mmCIF file of C-alpha atoms in Angstrom:
data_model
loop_
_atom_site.group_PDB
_atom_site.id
_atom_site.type_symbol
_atom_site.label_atom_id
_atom_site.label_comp_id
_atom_site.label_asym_id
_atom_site.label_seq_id
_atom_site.Cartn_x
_atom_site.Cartn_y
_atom_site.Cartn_z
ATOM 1 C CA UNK A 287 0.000 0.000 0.000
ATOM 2 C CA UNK A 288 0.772 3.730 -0.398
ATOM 3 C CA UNK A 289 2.484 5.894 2.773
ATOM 4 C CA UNK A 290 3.541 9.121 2.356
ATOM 5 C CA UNK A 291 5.823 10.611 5.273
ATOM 6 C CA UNK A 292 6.064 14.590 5.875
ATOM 7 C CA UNK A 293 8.685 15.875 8.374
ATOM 8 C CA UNK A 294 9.383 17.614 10.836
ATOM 9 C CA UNK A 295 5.876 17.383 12.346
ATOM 10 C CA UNK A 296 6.656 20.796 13.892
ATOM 11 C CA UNK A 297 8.928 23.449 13.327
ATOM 12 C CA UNK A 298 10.118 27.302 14.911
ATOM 13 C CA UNK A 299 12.152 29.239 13.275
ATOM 14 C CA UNK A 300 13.901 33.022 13.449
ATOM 15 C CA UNK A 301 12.815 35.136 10.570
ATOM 16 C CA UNK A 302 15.645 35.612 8.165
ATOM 17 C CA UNK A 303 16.287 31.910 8.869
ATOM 18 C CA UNK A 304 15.970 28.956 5.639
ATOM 19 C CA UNK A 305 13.926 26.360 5.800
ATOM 20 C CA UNK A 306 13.884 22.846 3.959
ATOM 21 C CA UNK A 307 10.686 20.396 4.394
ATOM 22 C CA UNK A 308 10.747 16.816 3.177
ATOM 23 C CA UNK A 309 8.146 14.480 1.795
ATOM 24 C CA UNK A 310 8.424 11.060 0.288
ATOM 25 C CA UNK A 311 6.030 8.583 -1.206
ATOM 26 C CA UNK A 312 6.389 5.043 -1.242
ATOM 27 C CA UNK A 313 4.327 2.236 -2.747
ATOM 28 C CA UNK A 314 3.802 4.359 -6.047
ATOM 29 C CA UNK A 315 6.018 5.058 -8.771
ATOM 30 C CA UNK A 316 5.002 8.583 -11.017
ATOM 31 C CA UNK A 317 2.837 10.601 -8.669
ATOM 32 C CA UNK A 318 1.839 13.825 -8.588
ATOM 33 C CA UNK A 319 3.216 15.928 -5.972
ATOM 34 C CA UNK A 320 1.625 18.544 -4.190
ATOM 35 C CA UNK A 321 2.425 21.244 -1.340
ATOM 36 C CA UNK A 322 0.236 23.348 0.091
ATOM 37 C CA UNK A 323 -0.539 25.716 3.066
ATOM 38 C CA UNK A 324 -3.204 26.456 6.101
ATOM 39 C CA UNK A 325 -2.944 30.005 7.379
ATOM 40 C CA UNK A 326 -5.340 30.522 10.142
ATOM 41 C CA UNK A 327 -8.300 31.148 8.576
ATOM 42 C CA UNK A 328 -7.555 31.314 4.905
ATOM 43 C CA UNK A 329 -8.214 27.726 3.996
ATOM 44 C CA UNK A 330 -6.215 25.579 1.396
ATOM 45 C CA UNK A 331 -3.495 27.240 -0.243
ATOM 46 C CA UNK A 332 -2.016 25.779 -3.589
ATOM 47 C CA UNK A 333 1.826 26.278 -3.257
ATOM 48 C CA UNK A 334 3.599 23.705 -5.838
ATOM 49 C CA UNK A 335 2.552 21.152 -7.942
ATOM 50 C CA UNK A 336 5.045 18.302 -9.953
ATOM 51 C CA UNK A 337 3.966 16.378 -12.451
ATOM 52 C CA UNK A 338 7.498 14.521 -13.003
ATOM 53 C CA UNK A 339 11.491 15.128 -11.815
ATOM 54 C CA UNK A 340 12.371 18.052 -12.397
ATOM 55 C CA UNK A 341 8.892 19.661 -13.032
ATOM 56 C CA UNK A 342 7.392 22.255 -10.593
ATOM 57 C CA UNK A 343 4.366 24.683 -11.054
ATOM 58 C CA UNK A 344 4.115 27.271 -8.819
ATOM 59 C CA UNK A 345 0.890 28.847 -8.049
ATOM 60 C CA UNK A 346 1.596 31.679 -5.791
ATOM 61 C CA UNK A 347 4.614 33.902 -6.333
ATOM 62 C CA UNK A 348 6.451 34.145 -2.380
ATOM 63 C CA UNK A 349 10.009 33.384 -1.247
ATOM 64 C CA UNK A 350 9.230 29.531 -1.302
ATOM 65 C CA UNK A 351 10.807 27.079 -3.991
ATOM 66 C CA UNK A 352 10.187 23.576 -4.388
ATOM 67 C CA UNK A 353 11.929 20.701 -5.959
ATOM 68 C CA UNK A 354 11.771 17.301 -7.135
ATOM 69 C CA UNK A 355 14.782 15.528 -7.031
ATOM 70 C CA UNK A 356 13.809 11.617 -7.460
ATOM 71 C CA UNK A 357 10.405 10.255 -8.252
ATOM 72 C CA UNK A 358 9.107 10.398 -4.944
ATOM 73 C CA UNK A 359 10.515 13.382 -3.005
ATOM 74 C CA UNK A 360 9.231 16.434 -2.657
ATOM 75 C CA UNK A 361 11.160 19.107 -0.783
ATOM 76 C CA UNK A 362 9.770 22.754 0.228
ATOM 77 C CA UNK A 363 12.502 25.300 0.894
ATOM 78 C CA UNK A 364 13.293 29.138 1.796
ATOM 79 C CA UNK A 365 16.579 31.157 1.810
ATOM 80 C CA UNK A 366 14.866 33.728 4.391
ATOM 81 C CA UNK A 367 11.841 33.015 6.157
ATOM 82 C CA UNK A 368 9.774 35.428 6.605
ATOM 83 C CA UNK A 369 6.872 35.908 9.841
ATOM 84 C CA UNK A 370 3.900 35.746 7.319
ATOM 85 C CA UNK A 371 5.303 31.942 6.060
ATOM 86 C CA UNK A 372 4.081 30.689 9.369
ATOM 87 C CA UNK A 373 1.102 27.807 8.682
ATOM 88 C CA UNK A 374 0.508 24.242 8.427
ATOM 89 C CA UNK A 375 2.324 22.990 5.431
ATOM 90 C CA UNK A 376 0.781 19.776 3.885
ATOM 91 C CA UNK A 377 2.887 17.934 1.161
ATOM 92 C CA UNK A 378 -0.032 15.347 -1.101
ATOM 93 C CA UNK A 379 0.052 13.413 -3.777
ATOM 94 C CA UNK A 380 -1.841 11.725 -6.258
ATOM 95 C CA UNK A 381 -2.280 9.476 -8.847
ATOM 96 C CA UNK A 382 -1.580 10.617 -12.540
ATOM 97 C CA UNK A 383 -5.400 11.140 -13.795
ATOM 98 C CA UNK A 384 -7.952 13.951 -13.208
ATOM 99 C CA UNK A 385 -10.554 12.223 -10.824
ATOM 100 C CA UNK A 386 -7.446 10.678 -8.408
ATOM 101 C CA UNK A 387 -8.291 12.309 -4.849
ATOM 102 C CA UNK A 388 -5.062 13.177 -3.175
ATOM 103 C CA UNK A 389 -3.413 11.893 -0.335
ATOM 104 C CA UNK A 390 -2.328 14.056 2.135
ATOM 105 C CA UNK A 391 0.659 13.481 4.689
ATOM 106 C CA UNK A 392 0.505 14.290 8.757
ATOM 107 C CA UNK A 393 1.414 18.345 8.084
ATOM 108 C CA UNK A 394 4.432 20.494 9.245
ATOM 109 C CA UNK A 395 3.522 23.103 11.899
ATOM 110 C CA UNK A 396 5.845 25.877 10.962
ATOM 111 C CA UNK A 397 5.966 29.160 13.209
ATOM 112 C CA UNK A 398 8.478 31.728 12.406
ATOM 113 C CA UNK A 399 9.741 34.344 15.063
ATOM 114 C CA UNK B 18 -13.337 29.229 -13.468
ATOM 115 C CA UNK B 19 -14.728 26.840 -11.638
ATOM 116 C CA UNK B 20 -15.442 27.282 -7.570
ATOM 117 C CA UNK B 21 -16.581 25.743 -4.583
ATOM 118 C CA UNK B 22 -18.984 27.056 -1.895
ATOM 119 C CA UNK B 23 -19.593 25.854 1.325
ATOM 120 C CA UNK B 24 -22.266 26.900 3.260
ATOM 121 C CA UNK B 25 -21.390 27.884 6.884
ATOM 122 C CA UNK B 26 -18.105 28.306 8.472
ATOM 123 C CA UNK B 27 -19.310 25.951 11.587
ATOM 124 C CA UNK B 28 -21.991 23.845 11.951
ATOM 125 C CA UNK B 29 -23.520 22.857 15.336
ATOM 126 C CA UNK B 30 -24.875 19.415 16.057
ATOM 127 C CA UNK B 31 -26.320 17.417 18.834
ATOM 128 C CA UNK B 32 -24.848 14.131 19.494
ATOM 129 C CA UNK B 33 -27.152 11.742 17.758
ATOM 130 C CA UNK B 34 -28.538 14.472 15.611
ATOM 131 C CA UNK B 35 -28.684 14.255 11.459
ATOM 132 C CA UNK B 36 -25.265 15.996 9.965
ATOM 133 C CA UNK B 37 -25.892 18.046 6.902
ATOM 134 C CA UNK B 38 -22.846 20.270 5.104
ATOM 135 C CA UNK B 39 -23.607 21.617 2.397
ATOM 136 C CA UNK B 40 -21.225 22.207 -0.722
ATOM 137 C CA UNK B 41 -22.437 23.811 -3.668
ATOM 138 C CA UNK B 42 -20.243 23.659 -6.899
ATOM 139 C CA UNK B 43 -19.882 25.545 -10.177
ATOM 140 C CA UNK B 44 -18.831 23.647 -13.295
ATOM 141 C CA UNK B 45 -20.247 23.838 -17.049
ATOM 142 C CA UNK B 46 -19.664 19.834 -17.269
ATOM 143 C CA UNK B 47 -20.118 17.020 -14.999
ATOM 144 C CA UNK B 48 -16.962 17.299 -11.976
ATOM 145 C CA UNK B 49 -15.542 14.780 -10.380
ATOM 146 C CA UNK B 50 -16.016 16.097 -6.161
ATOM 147 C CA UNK B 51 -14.653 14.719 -3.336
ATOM 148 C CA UNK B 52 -15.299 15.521 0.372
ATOM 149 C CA UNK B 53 -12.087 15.683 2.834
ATOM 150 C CA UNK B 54 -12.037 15.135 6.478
ATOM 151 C CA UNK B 55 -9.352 16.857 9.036
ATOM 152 C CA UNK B 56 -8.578 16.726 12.166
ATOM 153 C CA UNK B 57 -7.057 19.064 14.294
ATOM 154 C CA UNK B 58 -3.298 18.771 13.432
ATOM 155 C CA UNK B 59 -3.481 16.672 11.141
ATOM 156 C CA UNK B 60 -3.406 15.949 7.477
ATOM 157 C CA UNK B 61 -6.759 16.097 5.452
ATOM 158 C CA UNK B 62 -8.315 12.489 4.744
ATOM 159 C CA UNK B 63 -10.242 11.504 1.951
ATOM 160 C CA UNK B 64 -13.995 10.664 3.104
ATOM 161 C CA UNK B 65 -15.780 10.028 -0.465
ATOM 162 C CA UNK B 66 -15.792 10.804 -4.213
ATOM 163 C CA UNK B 67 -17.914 10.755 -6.976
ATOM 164 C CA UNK B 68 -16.587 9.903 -10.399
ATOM 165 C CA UNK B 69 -19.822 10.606 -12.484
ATOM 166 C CA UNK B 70 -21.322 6.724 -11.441
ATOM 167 C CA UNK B 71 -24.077 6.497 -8.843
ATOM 168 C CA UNK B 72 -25.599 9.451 -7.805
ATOM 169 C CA UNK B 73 -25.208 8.696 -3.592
ATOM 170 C CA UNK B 74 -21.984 8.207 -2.676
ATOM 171 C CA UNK B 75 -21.257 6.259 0.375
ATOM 172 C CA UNK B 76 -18.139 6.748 2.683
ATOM 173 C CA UNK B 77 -16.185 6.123 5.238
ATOM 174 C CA UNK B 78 -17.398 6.509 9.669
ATOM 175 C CA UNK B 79 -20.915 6.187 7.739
ATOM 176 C CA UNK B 80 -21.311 9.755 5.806
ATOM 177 C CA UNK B 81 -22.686 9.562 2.428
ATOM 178 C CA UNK B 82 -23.389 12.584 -0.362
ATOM 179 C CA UNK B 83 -25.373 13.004 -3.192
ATOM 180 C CA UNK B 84 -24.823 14.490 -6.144
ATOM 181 C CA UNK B 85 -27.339 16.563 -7.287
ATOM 182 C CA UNK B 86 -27.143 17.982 -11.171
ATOM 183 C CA UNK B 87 -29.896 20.190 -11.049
ATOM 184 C CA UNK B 88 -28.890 22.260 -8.144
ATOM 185 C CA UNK B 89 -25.221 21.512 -8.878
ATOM 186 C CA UNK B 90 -24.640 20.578 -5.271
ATOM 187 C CA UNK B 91 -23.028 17.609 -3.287
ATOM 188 C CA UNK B 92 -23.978 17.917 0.314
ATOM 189 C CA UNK B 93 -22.453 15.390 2.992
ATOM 190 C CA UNK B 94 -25.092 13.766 5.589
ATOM 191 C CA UNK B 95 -24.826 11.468 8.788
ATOM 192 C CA UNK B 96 -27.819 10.226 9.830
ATOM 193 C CA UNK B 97 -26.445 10.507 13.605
ATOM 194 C CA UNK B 98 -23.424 12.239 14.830
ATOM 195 C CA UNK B 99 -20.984 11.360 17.111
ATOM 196 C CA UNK B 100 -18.327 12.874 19.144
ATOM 197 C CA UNK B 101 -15.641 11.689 17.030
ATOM 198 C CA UNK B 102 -17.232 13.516 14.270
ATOM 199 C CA UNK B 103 -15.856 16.711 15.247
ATOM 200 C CA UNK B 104 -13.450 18.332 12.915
ATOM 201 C CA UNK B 105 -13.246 20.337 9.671
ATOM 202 C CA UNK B 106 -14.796 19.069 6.365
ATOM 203 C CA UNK B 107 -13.918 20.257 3.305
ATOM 204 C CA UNK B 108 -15.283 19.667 -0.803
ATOM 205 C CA UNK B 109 -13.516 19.972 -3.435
ATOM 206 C CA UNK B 110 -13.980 19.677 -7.067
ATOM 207 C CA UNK B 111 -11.228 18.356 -10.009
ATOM 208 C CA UNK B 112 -10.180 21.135 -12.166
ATOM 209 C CA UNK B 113 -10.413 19.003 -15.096
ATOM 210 C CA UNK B 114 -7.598 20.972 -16.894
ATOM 211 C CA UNK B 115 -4.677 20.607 -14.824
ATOM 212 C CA UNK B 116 -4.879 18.269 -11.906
ATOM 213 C CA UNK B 117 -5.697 20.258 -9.334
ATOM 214 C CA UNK B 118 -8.609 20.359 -6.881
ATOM 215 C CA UNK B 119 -10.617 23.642 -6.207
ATOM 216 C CA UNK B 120 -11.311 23.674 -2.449
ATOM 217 C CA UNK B 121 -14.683 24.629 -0.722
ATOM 218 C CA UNK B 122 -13.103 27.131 2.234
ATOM 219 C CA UNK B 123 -14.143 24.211 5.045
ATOM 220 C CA UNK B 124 -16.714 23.984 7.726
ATOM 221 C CA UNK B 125 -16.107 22.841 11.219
ATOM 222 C CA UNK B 126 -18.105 20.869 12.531
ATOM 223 C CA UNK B 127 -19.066 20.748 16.321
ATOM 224 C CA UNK B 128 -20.927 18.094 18.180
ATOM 225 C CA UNK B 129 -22.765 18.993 21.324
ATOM 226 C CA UNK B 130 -23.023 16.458 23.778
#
């Protein structure tokens, strides 16, 4: 069966600071990737989407990057956080076809200080 | 564009009492919709979907929806509600472009006891 690990579970960091979050997938080989963002209140935030290695969409211009380095990895980074990048960061994935529902992993809790 | 409403930021319930959350969706062909479940702190989990075959859709911790054409609506139901019940629900519809899922903003729901 499919897992899908997401780590650290939680997270503080100094603004100015980087940041690098980590996803996997196992059990699946070609999935779509997906990372995306609770801020109190404002729902379901789109961040980055992958299709492949190497391919990344980005939905909402910020000071976050993602990349796909193998098949299965997903990694969310900053150079310098900044206080409004505090959320719950939820890395997903799903199967490549439009009525797959996604899988979601545990979440990071990320506050910046 | 295509969009996803959700009636009702919270939604109060007696235990025992009929759940009803309603979700609304916008769509100029038949979607594919799907209702998510999450719990506080965690990761969203997929409750039900409907891929355009029967019209009542039957779940998981016994919710069901229906998919209604006419009024272009997919509302979740319990018949009785239970503690465990309490969390955030959230529908969402495929965006049958590009993979993604358009996401209702979420209602919580709260059980009374």
């Amino acid at each position: 069966s499919q897992t899908i690990h997401q780590w650290p579970a939680t997270l503080v960091q100094p603004v100015g600071s980087p940041l690098s979050l980590e996803c996997t997938v196992e059990g699946t080989s070609n999935p779509n990737l997906y990372w995306y963002r609770q801020a109190a209140g404002r729902g379901l935030q789109l961040l980055f989407y992958s299709v492949g290695i190497g391919q990344i969409s980005s939905e909402v211009p910020q000071n976050l990057s993602a990349s796909r380095p193998q098949d299965r990895q997903f990694i969310l980074s900053s150079k310098k956080l900044l206080l409004s990048d505090s959320g719950f960061y939820l890395c997903a994935w799903s199967e490549g076809v439009v009525y797959s529902p996604l899988h979601f992993g545990n979440g990071t809790r990320l506050t910046v200080t | 564009a295509q969009s996803v409403t959700q009636l009702g930021s919270h939604v109060s319930v007696s235990e025992g009492a009929l759940v009803l959350l309603r979700c609304n969706y916008s769509s100029s062909v038949p979607p594919y919709l799907f209702w998510y479940v999450q719990y506080p702190n965690q990761g969203l989990q997929l409750l039900l979907k409907y891929t355009s075959a029967a019209t009542l859709v039957k779940g998981i911790n016994g919710f069901e929806a229906e998919f209604k054409k006419s009024e272009t609506s997919f509302h979740l139901t319990k018949p009785s509600a239970h503690m465990s019940d309490a969390a955030e629900y959230f529908c969402a519809v495929s965006d049958l472009g590009n993979y993604q899922l358009i996401w209702g903003a979420g209602t919580k729901l709260i059980i009374k006891p």
